[in-house]
Tab-separated table of C-alpha atoms in Angstrom:
chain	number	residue	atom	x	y	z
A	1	UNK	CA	46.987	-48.626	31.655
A	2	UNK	CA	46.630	-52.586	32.229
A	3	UNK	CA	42.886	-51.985	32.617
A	4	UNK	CA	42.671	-50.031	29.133
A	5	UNK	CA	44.615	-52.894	27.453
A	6	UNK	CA	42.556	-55.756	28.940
A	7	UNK	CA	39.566	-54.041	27.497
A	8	UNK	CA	41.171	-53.478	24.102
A	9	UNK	CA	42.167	-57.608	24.230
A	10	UNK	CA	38.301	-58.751	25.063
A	11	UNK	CA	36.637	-56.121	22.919
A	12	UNK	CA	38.731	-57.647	20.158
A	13	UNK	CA	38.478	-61.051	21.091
A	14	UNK	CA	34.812	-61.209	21.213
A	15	UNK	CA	34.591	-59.388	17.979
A	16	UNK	CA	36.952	-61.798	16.697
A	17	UNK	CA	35.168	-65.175	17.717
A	18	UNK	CA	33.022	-65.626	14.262
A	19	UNK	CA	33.544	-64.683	10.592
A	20	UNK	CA	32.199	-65.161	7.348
A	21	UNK	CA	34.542	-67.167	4.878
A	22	UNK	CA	32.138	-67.440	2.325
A	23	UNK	CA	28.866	-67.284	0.855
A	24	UNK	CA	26.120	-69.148	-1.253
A	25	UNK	CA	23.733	-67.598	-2.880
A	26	UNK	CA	20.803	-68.742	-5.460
A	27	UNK	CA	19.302	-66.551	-7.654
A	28	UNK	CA	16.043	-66.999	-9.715
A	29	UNK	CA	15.002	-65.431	-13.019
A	30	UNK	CA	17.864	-66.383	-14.669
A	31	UNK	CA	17.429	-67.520	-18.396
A	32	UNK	CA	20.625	-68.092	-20.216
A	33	UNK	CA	24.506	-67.607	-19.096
A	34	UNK	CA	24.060	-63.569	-19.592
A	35	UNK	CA	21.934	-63.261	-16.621
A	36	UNK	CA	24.687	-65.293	-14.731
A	37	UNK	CA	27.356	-63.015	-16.040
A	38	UNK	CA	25.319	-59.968	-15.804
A	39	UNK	CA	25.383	-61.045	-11.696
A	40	UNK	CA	29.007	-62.372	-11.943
A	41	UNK	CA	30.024	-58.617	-13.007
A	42	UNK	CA	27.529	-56.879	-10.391
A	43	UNK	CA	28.709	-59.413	-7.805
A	44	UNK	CA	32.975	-58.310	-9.039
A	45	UNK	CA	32.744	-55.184	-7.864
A	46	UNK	CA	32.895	-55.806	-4.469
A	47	UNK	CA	35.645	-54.765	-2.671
A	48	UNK	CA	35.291	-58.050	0.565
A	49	UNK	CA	35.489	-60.834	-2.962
A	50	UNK	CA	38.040	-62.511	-3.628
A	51	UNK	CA	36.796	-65.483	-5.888
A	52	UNK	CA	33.222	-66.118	-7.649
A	53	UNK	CA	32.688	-69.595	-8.758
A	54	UNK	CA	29.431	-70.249	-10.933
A	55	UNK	CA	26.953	-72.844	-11.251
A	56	UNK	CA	24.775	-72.325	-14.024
A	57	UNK	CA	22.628	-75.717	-13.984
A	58	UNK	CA	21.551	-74.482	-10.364
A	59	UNK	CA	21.873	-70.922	-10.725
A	60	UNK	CA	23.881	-70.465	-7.751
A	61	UNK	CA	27.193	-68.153	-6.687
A	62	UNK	CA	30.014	-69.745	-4.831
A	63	UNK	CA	31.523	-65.702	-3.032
A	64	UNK	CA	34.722	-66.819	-1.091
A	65	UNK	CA	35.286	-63.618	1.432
A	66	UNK	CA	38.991	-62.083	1.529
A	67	UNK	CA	40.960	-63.045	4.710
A	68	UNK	CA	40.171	-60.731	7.338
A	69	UNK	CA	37.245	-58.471	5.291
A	70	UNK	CA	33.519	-58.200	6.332
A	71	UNK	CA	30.861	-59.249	3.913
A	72	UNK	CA	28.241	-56.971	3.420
A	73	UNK	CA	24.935	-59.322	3.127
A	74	UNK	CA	22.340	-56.771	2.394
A	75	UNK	CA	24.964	-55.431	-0.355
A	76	UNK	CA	25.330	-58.966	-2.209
A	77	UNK	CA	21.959	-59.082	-2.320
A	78	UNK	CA	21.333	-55.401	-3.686
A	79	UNK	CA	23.852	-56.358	-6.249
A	80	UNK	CA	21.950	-59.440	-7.278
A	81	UNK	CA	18.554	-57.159	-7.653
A	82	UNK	CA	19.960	-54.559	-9.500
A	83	UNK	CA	21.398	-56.937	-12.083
A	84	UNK	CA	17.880	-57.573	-12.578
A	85	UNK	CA	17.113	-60.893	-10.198
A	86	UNK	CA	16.351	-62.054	-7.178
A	87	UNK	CA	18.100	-64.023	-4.433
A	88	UNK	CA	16.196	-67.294	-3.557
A	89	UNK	CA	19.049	-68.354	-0.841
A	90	UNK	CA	21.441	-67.065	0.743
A	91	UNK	CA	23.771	-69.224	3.342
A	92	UNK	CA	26.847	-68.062	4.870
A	93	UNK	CA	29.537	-70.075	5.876
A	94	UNK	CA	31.487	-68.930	9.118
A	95	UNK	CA	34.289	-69.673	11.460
A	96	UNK	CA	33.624	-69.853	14.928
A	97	UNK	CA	35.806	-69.858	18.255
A	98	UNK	CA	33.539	-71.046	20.992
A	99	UNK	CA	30.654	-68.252	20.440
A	100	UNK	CA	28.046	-69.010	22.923
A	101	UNK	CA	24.165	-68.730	21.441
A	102	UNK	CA	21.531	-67.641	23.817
A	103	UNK	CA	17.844	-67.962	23.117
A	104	UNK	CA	16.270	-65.361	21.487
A	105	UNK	CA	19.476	-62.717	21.880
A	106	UNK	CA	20.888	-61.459	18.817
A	107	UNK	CA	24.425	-62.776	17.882
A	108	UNK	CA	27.487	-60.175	16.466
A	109	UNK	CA	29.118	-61.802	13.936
A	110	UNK	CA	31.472	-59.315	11.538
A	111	UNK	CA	29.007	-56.379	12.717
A	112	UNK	CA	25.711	-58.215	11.518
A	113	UNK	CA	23.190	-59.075	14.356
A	114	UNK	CA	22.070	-62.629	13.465
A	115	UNK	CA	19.168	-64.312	15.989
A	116	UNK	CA	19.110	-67.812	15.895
A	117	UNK	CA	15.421	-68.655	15.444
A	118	UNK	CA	13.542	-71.440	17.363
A	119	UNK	CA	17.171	-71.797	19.036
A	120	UNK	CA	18.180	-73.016	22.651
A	121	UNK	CA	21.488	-71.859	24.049
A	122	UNK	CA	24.196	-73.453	22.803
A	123	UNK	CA	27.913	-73.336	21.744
A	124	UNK	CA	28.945	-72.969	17.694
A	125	UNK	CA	32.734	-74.156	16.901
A	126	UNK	CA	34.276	-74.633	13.699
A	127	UNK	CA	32.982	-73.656	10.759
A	128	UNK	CA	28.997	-74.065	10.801
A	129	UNK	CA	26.625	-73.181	7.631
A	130	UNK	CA	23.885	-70.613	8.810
A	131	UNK	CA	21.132	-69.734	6.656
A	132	UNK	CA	19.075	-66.051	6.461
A	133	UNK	CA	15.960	-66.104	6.034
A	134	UNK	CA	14.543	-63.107	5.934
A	135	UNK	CA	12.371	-61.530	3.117
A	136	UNK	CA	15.205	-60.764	0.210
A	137	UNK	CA	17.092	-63.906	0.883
A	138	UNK	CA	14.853	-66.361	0.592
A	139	UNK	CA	11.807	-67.171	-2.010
A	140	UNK	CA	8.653	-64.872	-1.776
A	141	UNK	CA	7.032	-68.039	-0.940
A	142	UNK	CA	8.640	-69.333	1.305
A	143	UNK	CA	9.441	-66.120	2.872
A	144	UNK	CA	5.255	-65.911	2.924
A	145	UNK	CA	5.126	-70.218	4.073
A	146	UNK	CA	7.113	-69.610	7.436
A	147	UNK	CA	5.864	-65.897	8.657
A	148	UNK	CA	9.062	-65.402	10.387
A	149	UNK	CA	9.208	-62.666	12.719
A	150	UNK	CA	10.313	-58.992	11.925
A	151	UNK	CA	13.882	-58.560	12.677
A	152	UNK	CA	14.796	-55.357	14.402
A	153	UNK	CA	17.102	-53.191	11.491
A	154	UNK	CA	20.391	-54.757	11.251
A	155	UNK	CA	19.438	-57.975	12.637
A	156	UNK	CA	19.104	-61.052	10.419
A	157	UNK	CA	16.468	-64.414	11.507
A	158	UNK	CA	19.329	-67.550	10.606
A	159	UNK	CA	18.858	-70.783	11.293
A	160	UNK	CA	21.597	-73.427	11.393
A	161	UNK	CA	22.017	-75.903	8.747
């Protein structure tokens, strides 16, 4: 029985080491303040928001994650397209408890794979900015400038800011 419960405390523990507090995103093709609210509304109906602040002059989405919910980063993002745009960044602001980084190993943070690229090993503590940028979450351009690998599905290429 002491065995099963050790294994319940480190399973948690590990998957409690990182989350995502909040996240900004840009958008581009936005013309006038109705394209912001048209993605303001999209962006609502998520159940993991609790707060949307709005930037107009930079066309960019302040999402502040509810206490102890998952964000879903493939679903912000669908929400953003099919209000008509596009997301041009996408960074992520998390939490972390000593989460160790190892070289090209994928990292579990709120059930998203995220590998570090370019990255040595190292330790993330505090809250750290971390920035996707895969194709979808960053500018066709610069999506096409940088040629960053593939990711395996469910696995986002970050980088820390």
């Amino acid at each position: 029985m002491k065995k099963i419960f050790l294994l319940i405390a480190l399973g948690w523990s590990l998957a409690s080491g990182a989350q995502v507090n909040h996240v900004s995103l840009q958008a581009s093709g936005l013309t006038c303040s109705m394209c912001s609210n048209a993605i303001n509304k999209a962006l609502k109906t998520l159940d993991f928001i609790q707060n949307i602040e709005t930037d107009i002059k930079t066309y960019t989405f302040e999402l502040f994650i509810k206490p102890g919910k998952t964000a879903d980063f493939d679903l912000i993002r669908k929400k953003v397209e099919n209000a008509g745009f596009t997301v041009s960044g996408f960074v992520a602001t998390c939490q972390f408890n000593q989460v160790q980084v190892i070289a090209n190993e994928p990292l579990v943070i709120d059930q998203k794979k995220l590998l570090f690229t370019g990255a040595k090993d190292f330790t993330l503590n505090g809250y750290k900015k971390i920035r996707i940028l895969d194709k979808g979450f960053v500018s066709q351009k610069e999506y096409r400038n940088n040629a960053f690998p593939v990711s395996a599905a469910g696995t986002y290429n970050v980088t820390l800011l």
